[in-house]
Amino acid sequence: MILYLVKRLAVLVVSTAVAGVVVFAFMALLPGDPAEIALGVNATPEALEELRRQFGTDRPAAAQFADWFGGLAQGDFGTSYVTSSPIGPQVADRLGVTVTLVLGGMVIALLIAVPLGVFAAVHHRDPLGVAISAASQVGIAIPAFLAGILLVFVFAVQAQALPSGGYVPFTESPGEWLRGLLLPWLSLGLVQGAVLTRYVRSAVLDVMREDYLRTARAKGRGRMGALWRHGLRNASVPVVTVLGLQLATLLIGAVVVERVFVIPGLGDLLLNGVAGRDLLLVQGVVMVLVVAVLLINFVVDVAYAALDPRLRGAR
């Protein structure tokens, strides 16, 4: 297991370095000069040259990348081209909000998907099981931002039970913090819960057809008892794969949901950077999102090995 972890860590480090090169190259290819954006179209050539020197954009691309990526390794994201303020503290402040949003959405998705998916599999021939499958199929077709708008209309506009947007830090008011995040969590969790329900149902159905589960039933265990004792761990292996993918999807979906609910997370920071053409800020936020996806994949690989030791050698 230790050797497996070392190999996966090595893959994570190499993947992060490659992702850094790709992100830097993509941002370098975008049109626009940060100095011209900061000073405006009426700036003199001397002022532009001086600002390029301050930004470091007059140096070779390899030197710029080395400074930027080396700074990232030390937690230094550089200084914003537009506001001249350090980017690192801005990312750190917003990262906690986005992580809270994504984890809350995933918890709601799991609370929906696991019981409903198992029930739909066990009762796949019953009308209620079929209804759950149909409802999950409809849920897959609804994007998170549309779910958010519908939830705002029902719970904020009509019922006036929850706020339609805004964010209150937990340290200021835990109750208002919770009320402000309920609708964003639900808009992410309901959609992802529908996706996961389909996969949980499929995985449990596959396990229920296995010989070892029929043997457990023949020895006197009930259907749910045999599934709980012998089937759920095996059924969880493919579900973990989808769970990792859906976490990455939630992370990207949070960018839009934060905009809908006016939540100051990484997505809001990213879109503000794009609107202000703050390329270094956008570059740093994109890199944080990429590293988060790579870390999710790493955790999924480790979970594979923990759930099924046979995968350690195969992978």
mmCIF file of C-alpha atoms in Angstrom:
data_model
loop_
_atom_site.group_PDB
_atom_site.id
_atom_site.type_symbol
_atom_site.label_atom_id
_atom_site.label_comp_id
_atom_site.label_asym_id
_atom_site.label_seq_id
_atom_site.Cartn_x
_atom_site.Cartn_y
_atom_site.Cartn_z
ATOM 1 C CA MET A 1 0.000 0.000 0.000
ATOM 2 C CA ILE A 2 2.883 2.394 0.785
ATOM 3 C CA LEU A 3 4.464 1.754 -2.617
ATOM 4 C CA TYR A 4 1.110 2.371 -4.265
ATOM 5 C CA LEU A 5 0.738 5.707 -2.449
ATOM 6 C CA VAL A 6 4.249 6.758 -3.486
ATOM 7 C CA LYS A 7 3.451 5.998 -7.126
ATOM 8 C CA ARG A 8 0.186 7.930 -6.999
ATOM 9 C CA LEU A 9 1.933 10.882 -5.322
ATOM 10 C CA ALA A 10 4.543 10.888 -8.086
ATOM 11 C CA VAL A 11 1.774 10.925 -10.706
ATOM 12 C CA LEU A 12 0.095 13.791 -8.824
ATOM 13 C CA VAL A 13 3.287 15.879 -8.793
ATOM 14 C CA VAL A 14 3.985 15.295 -12.494
ATOM 15 C CA SER A 15 0.353 16.010 -13.414
ATOM 16 C CA THR A 16 0.453 19.268 -11.445
ATOM 17 C CA ALA A 17 3.608 20.381 -13.245
ATOM 18 C CA VAL A 18 2.131 19.549 -16.654
ATOM 19 C CA ALA A 19 -1.106 21.343 -15.741
ATOM 20 C CA GLY A 20 0.912 24.389 -14.711
ATOM 21 C CA VAL A 21 2.625 24.493 -18.113
ATOM 22 C CA VAL A 22 -0.710 24.144 -19.933
ATOM 23 C CA VAL A 23 -2.448 26.846 -17.879
ATOM 24 C CA PHE A 24 0.474 29.261 -18.243
ATOM 25 C CA ALA A 25 0.753 28.650 -22.000
ATOM 26 C CA PHE A 26 -2.978 29.084 -22.527
ATOM 27 C CA MET A 27 -3.064 32.374 -20.627
ATOM 28 C CA ALA A 28 0.059 33.607 -22.465
ATOM 29 C CA LEU A 29 -1.641 32.985 -25.814
ATOM 30 C CA LEU A 30 -4.653 35.138 -24.930
ATOM 31 C CA PRO A 31 -4.676 38.561 -26.612
ATOM 32 C CA GLY A 32 -4.043 41.657 -24.531
ATOM 33 C CA ASP A 33 -1.134 43.340 -22.771
ATOM 34 C CA PRO A 34 -1.495 43.602 -18.970
ATOM 35 C CA ALA A 35 0.335 46.935 -19.025
ATOM 36 C CA GLU A 36 -2.047 48.393 -21.607
ATOM 37 C CA ILE A 37 -5.034 47.077 -19.642
ATOM 38 C CA ALA A 38 -3.753 48.682 -16.439
ATOM 39 C CA LEU A 39 -2.764 52.078 -17.930
ATOM 40 C CA GLY A 40 -5.329 52.407 -20.700
ATOM 41 C CA VAL A 41 -5.036 53.183 -24.367
ATOM 42 C CA ASN A 42 -3.609 56.693 -23.840
ATOM 43 C CA ALA A 43 -0.499 55.521 -21.958
ATOM 44 C CA THR A 44 2.890 56.567 -23.326
ATOM 45 C CA PRO A 45 5.331 53.924 -24.620
ATOM 46 C CA GLU A 46 7.742 54.788 -21.796
ATOM 47 C CA ALA A 47 5.078 54.213 -19.138
ATOM 48 C CA LEU A 48 4.060 50.926 -20.765
ATOM 49 C CA GLU A 49 7.657 49.738 -20.872
ATOM 50 C CA GLU A 50 8.191 50.633 -17.215
ATOM 51 C CA LEU A 51 5.029 48.829 -16.123
ATOM 52 C CA ARG A 52 5.964 45.756 -18.170
ATOM 53 C CA ARG A 53 9.279 45.755 -16.335
ATOM 54 C CA GLN A 54 7.475 45.959 -12.991
ATOM 55 C CA PHE A 55 5.103 43.149 -13.949
ATOM 56 C CA GLY A 56 7.945 41.068 -15.357
ATOM 57 C CA THR A 57 6.138 40.523 -18.648
ATOM 58 C CA ASP A 58 9.114 41.851 -20.628
ATOM 59 C CA ARG A 59 11.161 38.762 -19.710
ATOM 60 C CA PRO A 60 11.265 35.454 -21.619
ATOM 61 C CA ALA A 61 8.250 33.194 -21.138
ATOM 62 C CA ALA A 62 10.362 30.461 -19.505
ATOM 63 C CA ALA A 63 11.592 32.875 -16.820
ATOM 64 C CA GLN A 64 8.048 34.126 -16.204
ATOM 65 C CA PHE A 65 6.771 30.574 -15.821
ATOM 66 C CA ALA A 66 9.596 29.605 -13.455
ATOM 67 C CA ASP A 67 8.878 32.577 -11.191
ATOM 68 C CA TRP A 68 5.112 32.029 -11.270
ATOM 69 C CA PHE A 69 5.171 28.269 -10.689
ATOM 70 C CA GLY A 70 7.916 28.539 -8.070
ATOM 71 C CA GLY A 71 5.866 31.156 -6.269
ATOM 72 C CA LEU A 72 2.807 28.897 -6.349
ATOM 73 C CA ALA A 73 4.804 26.159 -4.631
ATOM 74 C CA GLN A 74 5.474 28.632 -1.798
ATOM 75 C CA GLY A 75 1.924 29.990 -1.699
ATOM 76 C CA ASP A 76 2.778 33.200 -3.563
ATOM 77 C CA PHE A 77 0.315 33.841 -6.403
ATOM 78 C CA GLY A 78 1.835 37.170 -7.352
ATOM 79 C CA THR A 79 0.284 40.627 -7.479
ATOM 80 C CA SER A 80 -2.854 41.579 -9.367
ATOM 81 C CA TYR A 81 -2.235 43.513 -12.570
ATOM 82 C CA VAL A 82 -5.385 45.581 -12.006
ATOM 83 C CA THR A 83 -5.605 46.257 -8.259
ATOM 84 C CA SER A 84 -1.878 45.808 -7.374
ATOM 85 C CA SER A 85 -2.946 43.728 -4.362
ATOM 86 C CA PRO A 86 -1.561 40.262 -3.526
ATOM 87 C CA ILE A 87 -3.581 37.469 -5.135
ATOM 88 C CA GLY A 88 -2.804 34.797 -2.528
ATOM 89 C CA PRO A 89 -4.910 36.278 0.302
ATOM 90 C CA GLN A 90 -7.843 36.783 -2.082
ATOM 91 C CA VAL A 91 -7.687 33.131 -3.183
ATOM 92 C CA ALA A 92 -7.323 31.915 0.405
ATOM 93 C CA ASP A 93 -10.371 33.912 1.549
ATOM 94 C CA ARG A 94 -12.531 32.645 -1.305
ATOM 95 C CA LEU A 95 -11.291 29.044 -1.254
ATOM 96 C CA GLY A 96 -12.902 28.265 2.105
ATOM 97 C CA VAL A 97 -16.269 29.497 0.850
ATOM 98 C CA THR A 98 -16.108 27.364 -2.301
ATOM 99 C CA VAL A 99 -14.955 24.257 -0.417
ATOM 100 C CA THR A 100 -17.843 24.673 2.033
ATOM 101 C CA LEU A 101 -20.277 25.034 -0.862
ATOM 102 C CA VAL A 102 -18.957 21.959 -2.713
ATOM 103 C CA LEU A 103 -18.779 19.712 0.360
ATOM 104 C CA GLY A 104 -22.267 20.723 1.483
ATOM 105 C CA GLY A 105 -23.640 19.979 -1.976
ATOM 106 C CA MET A 106 -21.928 16.588 -2.032
ATOM 107 C CA VAL A 107 -23.262 15.657 1.419
ATOM 108 C CA ILE A 108 -26.801 16.438 0.273
ATOM 109 C CA ALA A 109 -26.211 14.470 -2.942
ATOM 110 C CA LEU A 110 -25.050 11.415 -0.969
ATOM 111 C CA LEU A 111 -27.942 11.675 1.481
ATOM 112 C CA ILE A 112 -30.269 11.570 -1.512
ATOM 113 C CA ALA A 113 -28.462 9.074 -3.741
ATOM 114 C CA VAL A 114 -27.437 6.271 -1.392
ATOM 115 C CA PRO A 115 -30.823 5.445 0.197
ATOM 116 C CA LEU A 116 -32.846 6.148 -2.953
ATOM 117 C CA GLY A 117 -30.404 4.295 -5.203
ATOM 118 C CA VAL A 118 -30.344 1.217 -2.964
ATOM 119 C CA PHE A 119 -34.136 1.284 -2.599
ATOM 120 C CA ALA A 120 -34.631 1.660 -6.361
ATOM 121 C CA ALA A 121 -32.318 -1.317 -6.968
ATOM 122 C CA VAL A 122 -33.887 -3.597 -4.377
ATOM 123 C CA HIS A 123 -37.404 -2.673 -5.580
ATOM 124 C CA HIS A 124 -36.558 -2.228 -9.261
ATOM 125 C CA ARG A 125 -39.690 -4.089 -10.340
ATOM 126 C CA ASP A 126 -42.026 -2.160 -8.033
ATOM 127 C CA PRO A 127 -43.832 1.040 -9.116
ATOM 128 C CA LEU A 128 -42.054 3.125 -6.473
ATOM 129 C CA GLY A 129 -38.635 1.903 -7.605
ATOM 130 C CA VAL A 130 -39.496 2.727 -11.205
ATOM 131 C CA ALA A 131 -40.742 6.164 -10.135
ATOM 132 C CA ILE A 132 -37.448 6.896 -8.354
ATOM 133 C CA SER A 133 -35.509 5.918 -11.475
ATOM 134 C CA ALA A 134 -37.693 8.153 -13.638
ATOM 135 C CA ALA A 135 -37.361 11.087 -11.242
ATOM 136 C CA SER A 136 -33.578 10.740 -11.183
ATOM 137 C CA GLN A 137 -33.531 10.761 -14.973
ATOM 138 C CA VAL A 138 -35.455 14.040 -14.976
ATOM 139 C CA GLY A 139 -33.085 15.474 -12.363
ATOM 140 C CA ILE A 140 -30.075 14.719 -14.552
ATOM 141 C CA ALA A 141 -31.504 16.955 -17.282
ATOM 142 C CA ILE A 142 -31.728 20.017 -14.989
ATOM 143 C CA PRO A 143 -28.563 22.171 -14.747
ATOM 144 C CA ALA A 144 -27.508 23.422 -11.320
ATOM 145 C CA PHE A 145 -28.066 27.099 -12.117
ATOM 146 C CA LEU A 146 -31.642 26.409 -13.265
ATOM 147 C CA ALA A 147 -32.284 24.412 -10.104
ATOM 148 C CA GLY A 148 -30.974 27.387 -8.148
ATOM 149 C CA ILE A 149 -33.294 29.817 -9.905
ATOM 150 C CA LEU A 150 -36.288 27.547 -9.292
ATOM 151 C CA LEU A 151 -35.380 27.151 -5.609
ATOM 152 C CA VAL A 152 -35.044 30.922 -5.234
ATOM 153 C CA PHE A 153 -38.464 31.407 -6.795
ATOM 154 C CA VAL A 154 -40.108 28.852 -4.493
ATOM 155 C CA PHE A 155 -38.348 29.392 -1.148
ATOM 156 C CA ALA A 156 -37.191 33.023 -1.370
ATOM 157 C CA VAL A 157 -39.775 34.781 -3.554
ATOM 158 C CA GLN A 158 -42.962 32.804 -2.869
ATOM 159 C CA ALA A 159 -42.446 31.340 0.622
ATOM 160 C CA GLN A 160 -39.955 34.039 1.753
ATOM 161 C CA ALA A 161 -38.421 31.441 4.066
ATOM 162 C CA LEU A 162 -34.801 31.705 2.907
ATOM 163 C CA PRO A 163 -32.635 34.517 1.502
ATOM 164 C CA SER A 164 -32.309 34.693 -2.279
ATOM 165 C CA GLY A 165 -28.585 35.383 -2.127
ATOM 166 C CA GLY A 166 -25.715 36.844 -0.181
ATOM 167 C CA TYR A 167 -23.216 35.352 2.235
ATOM 168 C CA VAL A 168 -22.694 35.849 5.962
ATOM 169 C CA PRO A 169 -19.457 34.433 7.459
ATOM 170 C CA PHE A 170 -19.899 31.694 10.050
ATOM 171 C CA THR A 171 -18.009 33.739 12.655
ATOM 172 C CA GLU A 172 -20.498 36.595 12.375
ATOM 173 C CA SER A 173 -23.736 34.593 12.566
ATOM 174 C CA PRO A 174 -23.828 30.768 12.320
ATOM 175 C CA GLY A 175 -27.581 30.819 11.798
ATOM 176 C CA GLU A 176 -27.515 33.295 8.910
ATOM 177 C CA TRP A 177 -24.506 31.460 7.447
ATOM 178 C CA LEU A 178 -26.550 28.260 7.369
ATOM 179 C CA ARG A 179 -29.668 29.961 5.963
ATOM 180 C CA GLY A 180 -27.638 31.624 3.235
ATOM 181 C CA LEU A 181 -26.048 28.351 2.093
ATOM 182 C CA LEU A 182 -29.104 26.089 2.182
ATOM 183 C CA LEU A 183 -30.373 27.009 -1.283
ATOM 184 C CA PRO A 184 -26.932 26.854 -2.961
ATOM 185 C CA TRP A 185 -26.305 23.473 -1.310
ATOM 186 C CA LEU A 186 -29.676 22.200 -2.494
ATOM 187 C CA SER A 187 -29.195 23.485 -6.048
ATOM 188 C CA LEU A 188 -25.915 21.566 -6.298
ATOM 189 C CA GLY A 189 -26.953 18.549 -4.233
ATOM 190 C CA LEU A 190 -30.283 17.823 -5.903
ATOM 191 C CA VAL A 191 -28.787 17.682 -9.393
ATOM 192 C CA GLN A 192 -25.760 15.623 -8.380
ATOM 193 C CA GLY A 193 -27.966 13.434 -6.202
ATOM 194 C CA ALA A 194 -30.008 12.546 -9.282
ATOM 195 C CA VAL A 195 -26.844 11.553 -11.148
ATOM 196 C CA LEU A 196 -25.483 9.491 -8.268
ATOM 197 C CA THR A 197 -28.830 7.782 -7.691
ATOM 198 C CA ARG A 198 -28.640 6.264 -11.173
ATOM 199 C CA TYR A 199 -25.130 4.933 -10.564
ATOM 200 C CA VAL A 200 -25.888 3.607 -7.083
ATOM 201 C CA ARG A 201 -28.927 1.782 -8.450
ATOM 202 C CA SER A 202 -26.926 0.273 -11.304
ATOM 203 C CA ALA A 203 -24.050 -0.805 -9.030
ATOM 204 C CA VAL A 204 -26.362 -2.418 -6.478
ATOM 205 C CA LEU A 205 -28.305 -4.226 -9.226
ATOM 206 C CA ASP A 206 -25.045 -5.673 -10.574
ATOM 207 C CA VAL A 207 -24.047 -6.884 -7.107
ATOM 208 C CA MET A 208 -27.456 -8.436 -6.465
ATOM 209 C CA ARG A 209 -26.937 -10.690 -9.500
ATOM 210 C CA GLU A 210 -23.622 -12.055 -8.203
ATOM 211 C CA ASP A 211 -23.345 -15.679 -7.022
ATOM 212 C CA TYR A 212 -21.946 -14.816 -3.600
ATOM 213 C CA LEU A 213 -25.011 -12.731 -2.789
ATOM 214 C CA ARG A 214 -27.348 -15.539 -3.863
ATOM 215 C CA THR A 215 -25.322 -17.892 -1.673
ATOM 216 C CA ALA A 216 -25.763 -15.557 1.299
ATOM 217 C CA ARG A 217 -29.505 -15.486 0.625
ATOM 218 C CA ALA A 218 -29.543 -19.304 0.441
ATOM 219 C CA LYS A 219 -27.888 -19.480 3.877
ATOM 220 C CA GLY A 220 -30.810 -17.659 5.421
ATOM 221 C CA ARG A 221 -29.939 -13.972 5.242
ATOM 222 C CA GLY A 222 -32.649 -11.579 4.149
ATOM 223 C CA ARG A 223 -32.298 -9.511 1.014
ATOM 224 C CA MET A 224 -31.242 -6.319 2.797
ATOM 225 C CA GLY A 225 -29.113 -8.213 5.323
ATOM 226 C CA ALA A 226 -27.155 -9.994 2.589
ATOM 227 C CA LEU A 227 -26.751 -6.771 0.662
ATOM 228 C CA TRP A 228 -25.572 -4.867 3.725
ATOM 229 C CA ARG A 229 -23.142 -7.566 4.837
ATOM 230 C CA HIS A 230 -21.706 -8.687 1.493
ATOM 231 C CA GLY A 231 -22.769 -6.364 -1.304
ATOM 232 C CA LEU A 232 -22.442 -2.685 -0.462
ATOM 233 C CA ARG A 233 -18.646 -2.631 -0.290
ATOM 234 C CA ASN A 234 -18.369 -4.200 -3.739
ATOM 235 C CA ALA A 235 -21.061 -1.905 -5.084
ATOM 236 C CA SER A 236 -19.201 1.125 -3.759
ATOM 237 C CA VAL A 237 -16.164 0.632 -6.045
ATOM 238 C CA PRO A 238 -17.810 1.941 -9.259
ATOM 239 C CA VAL A 239 -19.733 4.533 -7.245
ATOM 240 C CA VAL A 240 -16.451 5.964 -5.905
ATOM 241 C CA THR A 241 -15.351 6.501 -9.511
ATOM 242 C CA VAL A 242 -18.445 8.533 -10.286
ATOM 243 C CA LEU A 243 -18.229 10.306 -6.937
ATOM 244 C CA GLY A 244 -14.782 11.614 -7.828
ATOM 245 C CA LEU A 245 -15.999 12.812 -11.207
ATOM 246 C CA GLN A 246 -19.044 14.449 -9.638
ATOM 247 C CA LEU A 247 -16.886 16.253 -7.064
ATOM 248 C CA ALA A 248 -14.955 17.777 -9.934
ATOM 249 C CA THR A 249 -18.252 18.634 -11.631
ATOM 250 C CA LEU A 250 -19.512 20.224 -8.408
ATOM 251 C CA LEU A 251 -16.365 22.316 -8.211
ATOM 252 C CA ILE A 252 -16.947 23.679 -11.708
ATOM 253 C CA GLY A 253 -20.704 24.001 -11.130
ATOM 254 C CA ALA A 254 -20.022 26.068 -8.024
ATOM 255 C CA VAL A 255 -18.586 28.781 -10.288
ATOM 256 C CA VAL A 256 -22.052 29.403 -11.773
ATOM 257 C CA VAL A 257 -23.990 28.807 -8.556
ATOM 258 C CA GLU A 258 -21.857 31.358 -6.716
ATOM 259 C CA ARG A 259 -22.831 33.905 -9.332
ATOM 260 C CA VAL A 260 -26.538 33.063 -9.043
ATOM 261 C CA PHE A 261 -26.552 33.388 -5.237
ATOM 262 C CA VAL A 262 -23.960 36.210 -4.988
ATOM 263 C CA ILE A 263 -21.551 34.092 -2.938
ATOM 264 C CA PRO A 264 -17.955 35.401 -2.710
ATOM 265 C CA GLY A 265 -16.161 32.188 -3.650
ATOM 266 C CA LEU A 266 -13.513 31.227 -6.178
ATOM 267 C CA GLY A 267 -16.037 31.229 -9.002
ATOM 268 C CA ASP A 268 -17.048 34.800 -8.258
ATOM 269 C CA LEU A 269 -13.373 35.804 -8.038
ATOM 270 C CA LEU A 270 -12.647 34.062 -11.351
ATOM 271 C CA LEU A 271 -15.491 35.761 -13.210
ATOM 272 C CA ASN A 272 -14.545 39.146 -11.745
ATOM 273 C CA GLY A 273 -10.981 38.583 -12.935
ATOM 274 C CA VAL A 274 -12.190 37.701 -16.415
ATOM 275 C CA ALA A 275 -14.430 40.790 -16.539
ATOM 276 C CA GLY A 276 -11.534 43.004 -15.411
ATOM 277 C CA ARG A 277 -9.017 41.224 -17.675
ATOM 278 C CA ASP A 278 -6.811 40.528 -14.657
ATOM 279 C CA LEU A 279 -4.908 37.692 -16.364
ATOM 280 C CA LEU A 280 -2.620 36.788 -13.460
ATOM 281 C CA LEU A 281 -5.581 36.519 -11.091
ATOM 282 C CA VAL A 282 -7.463 34.322 -13.577
ATOM 283 C CA GLN A 283 -4.348 32.205 -14.076
ATOM 284 C CA GLY A 284 -3.968 31.628 -10.338
ATOM 285 C CA VAL A 285 -7.620 30.741 -9.745
ATOM 286 C CA VAL A 286 -7.686 28.339 -12.703
ATOM 287 C CA MET A 287 -4.573 26.633 -11.371
ATOM 288 C CA VAL A 288 -6.177 26.222 -7.950
ATOM 289 C CA LEU A 289 -9.226 24.605 -9.556
ATOM 290 C CA VAL A 290 -7.033 22.286 -11.645
ATOM 291 C CA VAL A 291 -5.012 21.211 -8.593
ATOM 292 C CA ALA A 292 -8.260 20.585 -6.709
ATOM 293 C CA VAL A 293 -9.446 18.258 -9.486
ATOM 294 C CA LEU A 294 -6.096 16.427 -9.469
ATOM 295 C CA LEU A 295 -6.292 16.014 -5.692
ATOM 296 C CA ILE A 296 -9.804 14.599 -6.025
ATOM 297 C CA ASN A 297 -8.519 12.053 -8.551
ATOM 298 C CA PHE A 298 -5.700 11.148 -6.178
ATOM 299 C CA VAL A 299 -8.137 10.573 -3.321
ATOM 300 C CA VAL A 300 -10.321 8.442 -5.611
ATOM 301 C CA ASP A 301 -7.321 6.278 -6.546
ATOM 302 C CA VAL A 302 -6.446 5.764 -2.875
ATOM 303 C CA ALA A 303 -10.076 4.922 -2.113
ATOM 304 C CA TYR A 304 -9.970 2.341 -4.907
ATOM 305 C CA ALA A 305 -7.059 0.591 -3.250
ATOM 306 C CA ALA A 306 -8.691 0.724 0.170
ATOM 307 C CA LEU A 307 -11.969 -0.748 -1.089
ATOM 308 C CA ASP A 308 -10.466 -3.406 -3.379
ATOM 309 C CA PRO A 309 -6.834 -4.464 -2.749
ATOM 310 C CA ARG A 310 -6.772 -6.211 -6.144
ATOM 311 C CA LEU A 311 -6.673 -2.788 -7.803
ATOM 312 C CA ARG A 312 -3.343 -1.832 -6.198
ATOM 313 C CA GLY A 313 -1.317 -3.969 -8.525
ATOM 314 C CA ALA A 314 -3.545 -3.454 -11.541
ATOM 315 C CA ARG A 315 -3.361 0.322 -11.320
#
